[in-house]
Coordinates of C-alpha atoms and ligand atoms in Angstrom, one line a residue:
Chain A
M736 CA 0.2 -0.2 0.1
T737 CA 1.7 3.0 -1.1
S738 CA 0.0 6.4 -1.0
V739 CA 3.0 8.2 -1.2
S740 CA 5.4 8.6 -4.0
E741 CA 8.1 6.3 -3.4
T742 CA 11.2 9.1 -4.5
P743 CA 10.5 11.6 -2.1
S744 CA 9.7 14.8 -3.6
I745 CA 12.5 17.3 -4.0
T746 CA 10.0 20.0 -4.4
T747 CA 8.3 21.0 -1.1
R748 CA 4.6 21.4 -0.9
S749 CA 5.0 24.8 0.3
A750 CA 6.6 26.0 -2.6
I751 CA 3.6 24.8 -4.7
E752 CA 1.3 26.1 -2.0
E753 CA 2.6 29.4 -2.3
F754 CA 2.7 29.4 -6.3
L755 CA -1.2 28.0 -6.1
F756 CA -1.9 31.2 -3.5
H757 CA -0.1 33.5 -6.0
E758 CA -2.3 32.4 -9.0
A759 CA -5.7 32.5 -6.7
G760 CA -4.6 36.1 -5.8
L761 CA -4.0 37.2 -9.2
I762 CA -7.3 35.7 -10.8
D763 CA -9.6 37.4 -7.7
R764 CA -8.0 40.5 -8.1
W765 CA -8.7 40.4 -12.2
R766 CA -5.0 40.8 -12.7
L767 CA -5.3 38.0 -15.8
E768 CA -2.3 39.5 -17.7
E769 CA -0.2 38.4 -15.1
W770 CA -2.3 35.2 -14.7
L771 CA -1.8 34.3 -18.1
D772 CA 2.1 34.5 -17.9
L773 CA 1.9 31.9 -15.4
F774 CA 1.3 29.5 -18.6
T775 CA 3.8 27.8 -20.8
L776 CA 3.3 28.5 -24.4
D777 CA 2.1 24.7 -24.8
C778 CA -0.5 24.8 -22.0
T779 CA -4.0 23.5 -21.8
Y780 CA -6.8 24.9 -19.3
E781 CA -9.6 22.7 -19.1
V782 CA -12.7 22.3 -17.2
P783 CA -14.3 18.8 -18.0
A784 CA -18.2 18.6 -18.3
T785 CA -20.5 18.1 -15.3
D786 CA -21.6 14.8 -16.3
H787 CA -18.1 13.4 -17.4
P788 CA -15.6 14.7 -15.1
D789 CA -13.0 12.2 -16.0
A790 CA -13.2 12.9 -19.6
D791 CA -10.7 14.4 -22.2
P792 CA -12.3 17.8 -22.8
G793 CA -10.3 17.4 -26.4
L794 CA -12.2 14.6 -27.3
T795 CA -15.4 15.2 -25.9
W796 CA -18.0 18.5 -25.2
S797 CA -16.4 19.6 -22.3
L798 CA -17.2 23.2 -20.6
I799 CA -13.6 24.3 -21.7
H800 CA -10.6 23.5 -23.5
D801 CA -8.3 26.3 -24.2
G802 CA -4.9 26.2 -25.7
R803 CA -2.4 29.2 -25.6
T804 CA -4.3 31.1 -28.1
M805 CA -7.8 30.5 -26.8
L806 CA -6.5 31.5 -23.1
E807 CA -5.2 34.6 -24.3
Q808 CA -8.4 35.4 -26.2
R809 CA -10.5 34.5 -23.1
V810 CA -8.3 37.3 -21.1
I811 CA -8.4 39.7 -23.8
R812 CA -12.3 39.4 -24.2
L813 CA -13.0 39.1 -20.1
K814 CA -11.2 42.4 -19.8
K815 CA -13.5 44.4 -22.3
P816 CA -16.2 46.2 -20.9
E817 CA -18.7 44.1 -23.5
A818 CA -18.0 41.0 -22.0
H819 CA -21.3 41.4 -20.6
A820 CA -21.5 38.9 -18.0
E821 CA -18.6 40.3 -16.3
F822 CA -19.4 43.8 -15.9
P823 CA -18.8 45.3 -13.7
H824 CA -16.6 42.1 -13.0
S825 CA -17.6 39.7 -10.3
Q826 CA -16.0 39.8 -7.0
T827 CA -14.6 35.9 -6.2
S828 CA -12.8 35.0 -3.4
R829 CA -11.1 31.2 -3.5
I830 CA -9.6 28.8 -1.2
V831 CA -7.1 26.6 -2.4
G832 CA -6.4 23.7 -0.3
N833 CA -5.7 19.9 0.3
V834 CA -2.7 20.6 -1.9
Q835 CA -0.6 17.2 -2.7
I836 CA 2.3 16.6 -5.0
L837 CA 1.7 13.2 -7.0
D838 CA 4.4 12.9 -8.9
E839 CA 7.8 14.9 -10.1
T840 CA 10.2 14.3 -12.3
D841 CA 12.8 16.7 -13.7
E842 CA 10.5 18.4 -16.5
S843 CA 7.7 18.2 -14.2
I844 CA 5.7 17.9 -11.2
S845 CA 1.6 17.0 -11.2
V846 CA -0.2 18.4 -8.3
T847 CA -3.9 18.0 -7.4
A848 CA -5.5 20.7 -4.8
N849 CA -9.2 21.3 -4.0
F850 CA -10.9 24.5 -4.5
I851 CA -13.9 26.3 -3.1
I852 CA -14.5 29.9 -5.2
H853 CA -17.1 32.1 -3.9
R854 CA -18.6 34.9 -6.7
A855 CA -20.9 37.7 -6.2
K856 CA -22.4 39.7 -8.8
A857 CA -25.5 41.3 -8.8
G858 CA -27.1 40.5 -5.5
K859 CA -26.2 37.0 -6.3
F860 CA -24.0 34.5 -4.3
D861 CA -22.6 31.3 -6.2
T862 CA -20.4 28.7 -4.9
Y863 CA -18.2 26.6 -7.3
V864 CA -16.4 23.6 -6.0
G865 CA -13.9 20.9 -7.4
R866 CA -10.6 20.0 -7.6
Y867 CA -7.7 21.0 -9.7
E868 CA -4.9 18.9 -11.5
Y869 CA -1.7 21.0 -12.3
E870 CA 1.1 19.9 -14.4
L871 CA 4.0 22.4 -13.5
V872 CA 7.1 22.8 -14.7
P873 CA 9.7 24.3 -12.5
R874 CA 11.2 27.8 -14.2
N875 CA 13.5 29.9 -12.0
S876 CA 13.0 29.7 -8.5
S877 CA 9.0 28.9 -9.1
F878 CA 7.1 27.1 -12.1
L879 CA 5.1 27.6 -15.4
I880 CA 1.3 25.8 -15.5
R881 CA 1.5 23.7 -18.7
R882 CA -2.0 21.9 -18.1
K883 CA -4.6 23.2 -15.4
R884 CA -7.5 21.2 -15.5
A885 CA -10.5 22.1 -13.1
V886 CA -12.9 19.5 -12.2
L887 CA -16.2 20.4 -11.0
A888 CA -17.7 18.5 -8.1
H889 CA -21.0 19.8 -9.4
D890 CA -23.9 17.6 -11.1
M891 CA -25.0 20.6 -13.1
L892 CA -24.4 24.4 -13.1
D893 CA -27.5 25.1 -11.3
P894 CA -27.9 27.5 -9.5
Q895 CA -24.9 29.2 -11.0
G896 CA -25.9 29.2 -14.3
K897 CA -22.4 30.0 -15.8
I898 CA -18.8 30.0 -15.8
S899 CA -17.8 33.6 -17.1
F900 CA -14.9 34.0 -15.0
I901 CA -11.5 32.0 -14.5
I902 CA -12.1 29.2 -12.7
Chain B
M262 CA -53.9 37.2 -15.6
T263 CA -57.2 39.1 -16.0
A264 CA -56.1 40.4 -19.9
E265 CA -56.3 37.1 -22.2
Q266 CA -54.4 39.2 -25.1
F267 CA -50.7 37.9 -25.0
I268 CA -49.8 39.0 -28.5
I269 CA -50.8 42.3 -30.5
D270 CA -50.0 41.2 -34.3
D271 CA -50.6 44.4 -36.3
R272 CA -49.9 43.9 -39.8
E273 CA -51.5 47.2 -40.8
N274 CA -48.5 49.3 -39.1
N275 CA -46.2 46.1 -39.0
L276 CA -46.1 46.1 -35.0
F277 CA -45.6 42.5 -33.2
R278 CA -45.8 42.7 -29.5
V279 CA -45.8 40.2 -26.6
N280 CA -47.6 40.8 -23.1
R281 CA -44.7 40.3 -20.8
E282 CA -47.1 38.6 -18.3
A283 CA -46.2 35.8 -20.6
F284 CA -42.7 35.9 -18.9
T285 CA -43.6 35.8 -15.6
S286 CA -47.0 34.4 -14.7
E287 CA -47.3 30.9 -13.2
D288 CA -51.1 30.7 -14.4
V289 CA -49.4 30.7 -17.9
L290 CA -46.6 28.2 -17.2
Q291 CA -49.9 26.1 -15.8
R292 CA -51.3 26.6 -19.3
E293 CA -48.0 26.3 -21.0
R294 CA -47.5 22.8 -19.1
K295 CA -50.7 21.4 -20.4
E296 CA -51.2 23.1 -23.9
I297 CA -47.7 22.7 -25.0
F298 CA -45.4 20.5 -22.8
G299 CA -48.2 18.3 -22.5
K300 CA -49.1 18.2 -26.4
T301 CA -46.6 18.9 -28.6
W302 CA -43.4 16.6 -29.8
L303 CA -40.8 17.0 -27.2
Y304 CA -36.9 16.3 -27.8
V305 CA -35.8 13.1 -25.7
G306 CA -32.4 12.5 -27.1
H307 CA -30.3 10.9 -29.8
E308 CA -29.8 7.1 -30.7
S309 CA -26.2 7.4 -30.2
E310 CA -26.6 8.3 -26.5
I311 CA -27.8 4.5 -25.9
P312 CA -25.7 2.6 -28.4
G313 CA -25.6 -0.7 -27.0
K314 CA -28.3 -3.2 -25.5
N315 CA -29.5 -2.2 -21.9
D316 CA -27.9 1.5 -22.5
F317 CA -30.1 4.4 -21.1
Q318 CA -30.0 7.7 -19.8
T319 CA -32.5 9.4 -17.8
R320 CA -34.2 12.5 -19.0
D321 CA -36.3 15.3 -17.8
V322 CA -38.9 15.9 -20.7
G323 CA -41.4 18.7 -20.1
G324 CA -41.2 18.5 -16.8
R325 CA -41.8 14.9 -16.6
P326 CA -38.8 12.1 -15.5
V327 CA -38.3 9.6 -18.4
I328 CA -35.8 6.8 -19.0
F329 CA -34.8 6.6 -22.5
N330 CA -33.2 3.2 -23.3
R331 CA -32.5 0.3 -25.0
D332 CA -34.1 -2.6 -23.9
R333 CA -32.5 -5.9 -23.8
H334 CA -33.9 -6.6 -27.7
G335 CA -32.2 -3.3 -28.5
D336 CA -35.5 -1.4 -28.8
V337 CA -35.2 1.9 -28.1
R338 CA -38.0 3.2 -25.0
V339 CA -39.2 5.7 -23.4
L340 CA -40.3 4.9 -19.6
L341 CA -42.0 7.5 -17.2
N342 CA -39.2 6.9 -14.6
T343 CA -41.8 7.0 -11.8
C344 CA -42.6 3.6 -9.8
L345 CA -46.4 2.5 -9.9
H346 CA -46.4 1.6 -6.0
R347 CA -46.1 5.0 -4.8
G348 CA -44.0 7.5 -7.0
S349 CA -40.3 7.2 -6.3
S350 CA -37.8 7.3 -9.0
V351 CA -37.2 3.5 -10.4
C352 CA -33.8 5.0 -11.7
R353 CA -31.6 7.6 -10.2
H354 CA -28.5 7.5 -12.3
S355 CA -28.0 10.0 -15.3
S356 CA -26.7 7.3 -17.5
G357 CA -25.6 3.4 -17.7
N358 CA -26.7 -0.2 -18.7
A359 CA -29.3 -2.1 -16.8
K360 CA -31.6 -4.8 -17.3
I361 CA -33.8 -4.2 -14.4
F362 CA -34.8 -1.4 -12.7
T363 CA -35.2 -1.6 -9.1
C364 CA -37.1 1.0 -7.2
F365 CA -35.3 1.5 -4.1
Y366 CA -38.2 2.6 -2.2
H367 CA -40.0 -1.0 -1.2
G368 CA -38.0 -2.9 -3.8
W369 CA -40.3 -3.3 -7.0
A370 CA -38.4 -4.7 -10.1
Y371 CA -39.1 -3.4 -13.4
R372 CA -37.3 -4.9 -16.7
N373 CA -36.2 -2.5 -19.1
S374 CA -38.6 -3.1 -21.4
G375 CA -41.1 -1.7 -18.6
E376 CA -43.0 -4.8 -17.0
L377 CA -43.2 -5.1 -13.6
V378 CA -41.2 -8.6 -12.9
N379 CA -40.7 -8.5 -9.0
V380 CA -42.8 -7.3 -5.9
P381 CA -41.4 -8.0 -2.4
G382 CA -43.9 -9.7 -0.7
N383 CA -46.2 -10.6 -3.5
E384 CA -47.9 -12.9 -1.2
D385 CA -49.5 -10.8 0.9
Y386 CA -51.4 -9.1 -2.0
K387 CA -54.8 -10.4 -3.1
S388 CA -54.5 -9.2 -6.4
E389 CA -51.0 -9.3 -8.1
P390 CA -49.7 -6.0 -8.4
A391 CA -47.8 -7.2 -11.6
A392 CA -51.1 -8.3 -13.1
V393 CA -52.9 -5.2 -11.9
Y394 CA -50.3 -2.3 -13.0
K395 CA -48.6 -4.6 -15.8
G396 CA -45.6 -2.1 -16.0
L397 CA -44.0 1.2 -16.4
Q398 CA -45.8 3.5 -18.4
S399 CA -44.6 5.2 -21.8
P400 CA -45.6 8.4 -23.1
A401 CA -48.4 8.3 -25.2
Q402 CA -46.6 8.6 -28.5
V403 CA -43.1 7.7 -29.1
D404 CA -41.0 8.4 -32.3
S405 CA -38.0 9.4 -34.2
Y406 CA -36.6 11.2 -37.2
R407 CA -33.1 10.7 -38.2
G408 CA -31.7 9.3 -35.0
L409 CA -33.3 12.0 -32.6
Y410 CA -36.1 10.9 -30.5
F411 CA -39.4 12.6 -29.4
V412 CA -42.4 12.0 -27.6
N413 CA -45.6 13.0 -27.2
F414 CA -47.7 13.0 -24.1
D415 CA -51.2 13.3 -26.0
P416 CA -52.3 10.6 -28.0
D417 CA -54.2 12.5 -30.1
A418 CA -51.4 14.8 -31.4
P419 CA -50.6 14.8 -35.2
D420 CA -47.6 12.2 -35.6
L421 CA -44.1 13.3 -35.8
L422 CA -43.4 14.1 -39.2
T423 CA -46.6 16.1 -40.3
F424 CA -45.7 17.9 -36.9
L425 CA -41.9 18.6 -38.5
G426 CA -43.2 19.3 -41.8
E427 CA -40.7 20.7 -44.3
A428 CA -38.6 22.2 -41.1
R429 CA -37.4 18.7 -40.9
Y430 CA -35.3 19.3 -43.8
F431 CA -32.8 21.5 -41.6
I432 CA -32.6 18.4 -39.4
D433 CA -31.5 16.6 -42.7
L434 CA -28.9 19.0 -43.4
A435 CA -27.5 18.2 -40.1
A436 CA -27.9 14.4 -40.0
D437 CA -26.5 13.7 -44.1
Q438 CA -23.2 15.3 -43.2
S439 CA -21.4 12.4 -43.2
P440 CA -22.4 9.3 -45.3
E441 CA -22.0 7.3 -41.5
G442 CA -24.4 9.3 -39.8
V443 CA -23.9 11.5 -37.3
A444 CA -23.4 11.1 -33.2
I445 CA -23.6 13.0 -30.2
L446 CA -20.2 13.5 -28.3
E447 CA -19.7 12.3 -24.7
G448 CA -20.5 15.2 -22.5
T449 CA -23.4 17.6 -22.0
H450 CA -23.7 21.3 -20.7
K451 CA -26.5 21.4 -18.1
Y452 CA -27.1 24.5 -16.6
S453 CA -29.6 27.1 -15.5
L454 CA -31.1 30.5 -16.6
K455 CA -33.1 32.8 -14.1
A456 CA -35.3 33.9 -16.9
N457 CA -38.1 32.4 -18.5
W458 CA -37.8 29.7 -21.0
K459 CA -39.2 31.6 -23.9
L460 CA -36.6 34.1 -23.5
L461 CA -33.9 31.7 -24.6
V462 CA -36.4 30.5 -27.5
E463 CA -36.3 34.0 -28.6
N464 CA -32.4 34.0 -28.3
S465 CA -31.9 31.0 -29.6
I466 CA -33.0 32.4 -33.1
D467 CA -32.3 36.4 -32.6
G468 CA -29.7 37.1 -34.9
Y469 CA -30.0 40.9 -33.9
H470 CA -28.4 40.6 -30.8
A471 CA -25.6 38.9 -32.3
K472 CA -23.4 42.3 -33.0
S473 CA -24.2 43.7 -29.5
V474 CA -24.0 40.7 -27.2
H475 CA -21.3 39.1 -28.9
H476 CA -19.3 41.9 -30.1
T477 CA -16.0 40.1 -28.4
H478 CA -16.7 37.3 -29.7
F479 CA -16.5 38.7 -33.5
E480 CA -13.3 41.0 -32.6
M481 CA -11.7 37.8 -31.5
M482 CA -12.5 35.8 -34.8
M483 CA -11.8 38.6 -37.0
E484 CA -8.3 38.6 -34.8
L485 CA -8.1 34.9 -35.8
G486 CA -8.4 36.0 -39.4
A487 CA -12.2 34.5 -39.8
T488 CA -15.0 36.7 -40.9
P489 CA -18.0 36.7 -38.3
P490 CA -21.5 35.7 -39.3
M491 CA -23.5 37.8 -41.8
L492 CA -20.5 40.3 -42.5
G493 CA -19.2 38.4 -45.4
K494 CA -19.8 39.0 -49.3
D495 CA -20.6 35.7 -50.7
T496 CA -24.1 34.6 -51.7
V497 CA -24.7 31.0 -50.9
N498 CA -28.1 29.1 -53.0
G499 CA -29.3 32.4 -53.3
I500 CA -29.0 33.9 -49.5
A501 CA -27.4 37.0 -49.7
P502 CA -24.7 37.9 -47.0
A503 CA -27.3 39.1 -44.5
G504 CA -28.9 35.8 -44.5
M505 CA -32.7 35.7 -44.1
G506 CA -35.5 34.0 -41.8
T507 CA -38.0 31.5 -42.4
E508 CA -41.2 30.2 -41.1
F509 CA -42.5 27.0 -41.0
P510 CA -46.0 25.7 -39.8
N511 CA -46.3 24.7 -36.4
G512 CA -44.0 27.2 -34.9
H513 CA -40.9 26.0 -36.4
A514 CA -38.4 28.4 -37.5
T515 CA -35.1 29.2 -38.8
L516 CA -32.7 31.7 -39.9
M517 CA -29.7 31.2 -41.9
Y518 CA -26.7 33.1 -43.6
P519 CA -23.7 32.1 -45.7
A520 CA -20.8 30.8 -43.6
N521 CA -17.7 32.9 -43.2
G522 CA -14.2 31.8 -42.3
L523 CA -12.9 29.0 -40.3
P524 CA -10.7 30.3 -37.4
L525 CA -7.6 28.5 -36.8
A526 CA -8.7 25.4 -39.1
T527 CA -5.4 23.4 -40.1
D528 CA -4.9 22.2 -43.5
S529 CA -5.9 18.9 -42.5
V530 CA -9.3 20.0 -41.4
K531 CA -9.8 21.8 -44.3
Q532 CA -9.3 18.5 -46.2
T533 CA -11.7 16.3 -43.8
L534 CA -14.2 19.1 -44.4
A535 CA -13.2 19.1 -48.2
G536 CA -14.1 15.4 -48.1
L537 CA -17.4 15.5 -46.5
R538 CA -18.6 18.1 -48.8
A539 CA -17.5 15.9 -51.6
Q540 CA -19.1 12.7 -50.5
A541 CA -22.5 15.0 -50.1
E542 CA -22.4 16.7 -53.4
Q543 CA -22.1 12.9 -54.9
A544 CA -25.0 11.8 -52.8
F545 CA -27.3 14.6 -52.9
G546 CA -26.0 17.3 -55.5
E547 CA -24.0 20.2 -55.5
N548 CA -27.0 22.9 -54.3
Y549 CA -27.9 20.5 -51.1
A550 CA -23.8 20.4 -50.4
N551 CA -23.8 24.2 -50.3
A552 CA -26.6 24.5 -48.3
M553 CA -25.3 22.0 -45.8
F554 CA -21.6 23.4 -45.7
G555 CA -22.1 26.7 -47.1
L556 CA -24.6 27.9 -44.9
A557 CA -25.2 28.4 -41.2
R558 CA -28.7 28.1 -39.7
N559 CA -30.2 28.3 -36.3
S560 CA -33.3 26.7 -36.2
V561 CA -36.2 26.1 -33.7
F562 CA -38.6 22.9 -33.4
F563 CA -41.4 24.3 -31.5
P564 CA -41.5 24.2 -28.6
S565 CA -38.0 24.1 -27.4
L566 CA -35.7 22.4 -29.4
I567 CA -32.7 24.5 -31.1
L568 CA -30.2 23.0 -33.7
I569 CA -27.3 25.5 -34.3
D570 CA -25.6 24.5 -37.7
L571 CA -22.4 26.6 -38.0
S572 CA -20.4 24.2 -40.4
F573 CA -17.7 24.4 -37.5
G574 CA -19.9 23.0 -34.8
L575 CA -23.4 21.5 -34.3
T576 CA -25.0 22.1 -31.4
L577 CA -28.5 21.0 -29.9
R578 CA -30.1 22.0 -27.0
T579 CA -33.2 21.6 -25.4
F580 CA -34.6 23.4 -22.6
Y581 CA -37.6 23.2 -20.2
P582 CA -39.3 25.7 -17.5
V583 CA -38.5 24.7 -13.9
S584 CA -40.8 28.0 -12.6
A585 CA -41.9 31.1 -14.7
S586 CA -38.6 32.7 -14.0
E587 CA -36.3 30.1 -14.1
T588 CA -35.4 27.2 -17.0
L589 CA -33.0 24.2 -16.9
V590 CA -31.0 23.6 -20.5
T591 CA -29.2 20.6 -21.7
G592 CA -26.8 21.3 -24.8
W593 CA -24.8 18.7 -26.8
Q594 CA -22.7 18.7 -30.0
I595 CA -23.1 16.4 -32.8
I596 CA -20.3 15.4 -34.8
P597 CA -19.8 13.6 -38.2
K598 CA -19.3 9.8 -37.7
G599 CA -15.7 8.5 -39.3
V600 CA -13.9 11.8 -39.2
D601 CA -10.4 11.8 -37.9
E602 CA -9.4 13.1 -34.4
E603 CA -7.8 16.3 -35.4
F604 CA -11.5 17.0 -37.0
V605 CA -13.4 16.2 -33.8
K606 CA -10.9 18.2 -31.7
Y607 CA -11.0 21.2 -33.8
R608 CA -15.0 20.9 -33.9
I609 CA -15.0 20.8 -30.5
D610 CA -12.6 23.7 -29.6
N611 CA -14.3 25.9 -32.6
A612 CA -17.6 25.3 -31.3
L613 CA -16.6 25.7 -27.6
T614 CA -15.4 29.3 -27.9
F615 CA -18.7 30.3 -28.5
W616 CA -21.6 27.7 -26.9
G617 CA -21.9 26.8 -23.4
P618 CA -22.1 28.1 -19.9
A619 CA -18.2 28.8 -19.9
G620 CA -18.0 29.4 -23.7
L621 CA -16.8 32.8 -24.7
A622 CA -20.3 34.1 -25.5
T623 CA -23.3 32.1 -24.2
P624 CA -22.6 33.5 -20.7
D625 CA -23.5 36.8 -22.4
D626 CA -26.8 35.1 -23.5
V627 CA -27.6 34.2 -19.9
E628 CA -26.9 37.5 -18.9
A629 CA -28.9 39.2 -21.3
L630 CA -31.8 37.0 -20.8
E631 CA -31.6 37.4 -16.6
Q632 CA -31.5 41.0 -17.2
A633 CA -34.4 41.2 -19.3
Q634 CA -36.4 38.9 -16.6
K635 CA -35.5 41.6 -13.9
G636 CA -36.7 44.5 -16.7
F637 CA -40.4 42.5 -16.0
G638 CA -40.9 43.9 -12.4
A639 CA -41.6 46.7 -14.5
R640 CA -44.3 44.8 -16.4
G641 CA -47.2 47.2 -14.3
E642 CA -45.7 50.0 -16.2
V643 CA -44.1 48.9 -19.3
G644 CA -46.5 45.8 -20.4
W645 CA -45.4 44.8 -23.7
S646 CA -42.2 43.7 -25.5
D647 CA -41.5 44.6 -29.3
V648 CA -40.7 41.8 -31.6
S649 CA -41.5 43.8 -34.9
K650 CA -37.9 43.9 -36.7
G651 CA -38.3 43.2 -40.4
M652 CA -41.9 42.9 -40.1
G653 CA -43.5 43.7 -43.9
K654 CA -40.5 42.8 -45.4
P655 CA -40.8 40.6 -48.5
V656 CA -37.5 39.0 -47.5
P657 CA -36.6 39.3 -43.8
A658 CA -32.7 38.9 -43.1
A659 CA -31.3 36.7 -40.6
N660 CA -30.9 39.6 -38.1
D661 CA -35.1 40.4 -38.5
E662 CA -37.2 38.8 -36.2
L663 CA -39.7 37.0 -38.0
Q664 CA -38.6 33.6 -36.4
M665 CA -39.5 34.5 -33.1
R666 CA -43.2 36.0 -34.6
S667 CA -43.9 32.6 -36.4
W668 CA -42.7 30.8 -33.0
W669 CA -45.3 33.2 -30.9
R670 CA -48.2 33.0 -33.4
E671 CA -48.1 29.0 -32.4
W672 CA -47.6 29.5 -28.5
N673 CA -50.3 32.1 -29.1
R674 CA -52.5 29.6 -30.9
R675 CA -52.0 26.7 -28.1
I676 CA -52.6 28.7 -25.4
T677 CA -55.3 31.2 -26.6
G678 CA -57.2 29.3 -29.6
E679 CA -56.4 32.3 -31.9
Q680 CA -55.3 31.3 -35.0
L681 CA -52.9 34.1 -37.0
P682 CA -52.0 33.8 -40.4
T683 CA -48.3 33.5 -41.5
E684 CA -46.3 36.3 -43.0
G685 CA -45.3 34.5 -45.8
T686 CA -44.5 31.0 -47.6
S687 CA -41.8 29.0 -46.3
F688 CA -38.9 28.8 -48.1
V689 CA -36.0 26.1 -48.2
P690 CA -32.8 26.9 -50.0
F691 CA -31.9 23.8 -51.3
D692 CA -33.4 21.6 -54.0
K693 CA -34.8 18.6 -51.3
Q694 CA -36.9 17.1 -54.2
G695 CA -34.0 15.9 -55.8
V696 CA -32.8 14.6 -52.5
D697 CA -35.9 12.6 -51.6
A698 CA -35.9 10.5 -55.2
Ligands
FES1408 S1 -42.5 3.3 -4.2 FE1 -41.2 2.0 -5.7 S2 -41.6 0.0 -4.4 FE2 -42.9 1.7 -3.1
FE2_1409 FE1 -26.4 35.0 -28.3

């Protein structure tokens, strides 16, 4: 019974946590260009459909399957006042926890964490919960995100109705 | 509701108005449940979602919980998901494979073709429940067209083909895109709106809002080297760049426009598309292939099945009211069968940029509808909405509102019994005769 990787991780959990908390803070503060800078050029950002949480968003009708180009476009769009669902911007506050390093090689670290995001907009208060799966690559003294996958722990998007901000 | 008038259809002044009570009244919703969701053909699912024997999907159709399944012989069924004993759901999974549905409440068990086959404590009944109650009920009518299954809870309703009429050709244009047929992709968009379901009907066939609500999407398309819809230069099968709207009997309607550039399509994607087109040309002729791959179409099949066929994505959605101000939406992606993975990926990514609750456009639609519902709070003072755009034009453009008026007239006929004439004749932009032959 091994629940922990045999080769002890060189990267510490606190270093990963610091990075994830930093990422969460950038999104909550709508510093989305800086957030985008956390990603590699070959990155993907995925949110599977609520009824197929384990599916590959590249081959199924998922909620989000962005490569770098679309991720940039998503950010450009969200910053425009004509992104009607997000103007004025919603307020989000996210808690990232249960951070675990699952695997580590010289090139990449796979990490999982849970999230709870509270979103307030126009008198409505919604909660989004789920699990993150990250593939991080070491860069200088920190990391870049090669893959971010947010798996919602929802049956459907009700009452939330939409995901119009970065999750 | 005291005033019985829900629409004003003023042909003299080309003004069309809808009473905002229609969007807010629970009494109207009760009438819709009976007259519309109780009597029209409602979409349940596509055969590709239950490919094998004993496969099932549970759905909510017009407020009724149903099991859409294949029984052990492979026959497609729709069973009402309510136990004959005291009502509990007999199947609580969203999908799966099962030969028997056992109600968890007291354990009555049904075969997947419906028959009640086991009742715990059967010996305590003087008359055996299986003999008295037979099995799970089905809707009064179940029928399919091109793999799309529909139900009707009214035994006296005209059959599905009669109901769809010529509007069914727009289902053909989707279903014929591959000689191997089409399939629904795994993964469902399920989300709610805090708005009346009829606002989403209007929005789904509304070309007028595209420029204002989806401005950011248009800018993105242009940045990626594609021409946004209705802004191109080409005419396809006689349809001008601005497109056109057309109405059909029974409240079905379509808006269509020449399909423009494909953002980010690779050579391999273009090749696959050209291959599908060539096959269609060979099978159905150039005119039909042009309509299939050269035109984009948003169609509504009354009351709430929407097919959006944009040549780089084929989205199907249906929705049903939860209350007068709340709607549950289910959306799927259709893919031509037998195409390579890169093509599938491309279609998904392209369609996802627009559609769905996390797309770069749909959330703005949701926002607009929720804001409209909010606006109806002032219906005591501002009682009517306007749906007049393009009324009286010989050929309404895609961004006119003929489609909505056609739908509303059918809604009005079913709710009030008042029959109003159509505005023009239905138009199908391809030679379907040749196809049928
Ligand atoms: S309600 Fe189903 S067995 Fe009693
Ligand atoms: Fe829209």
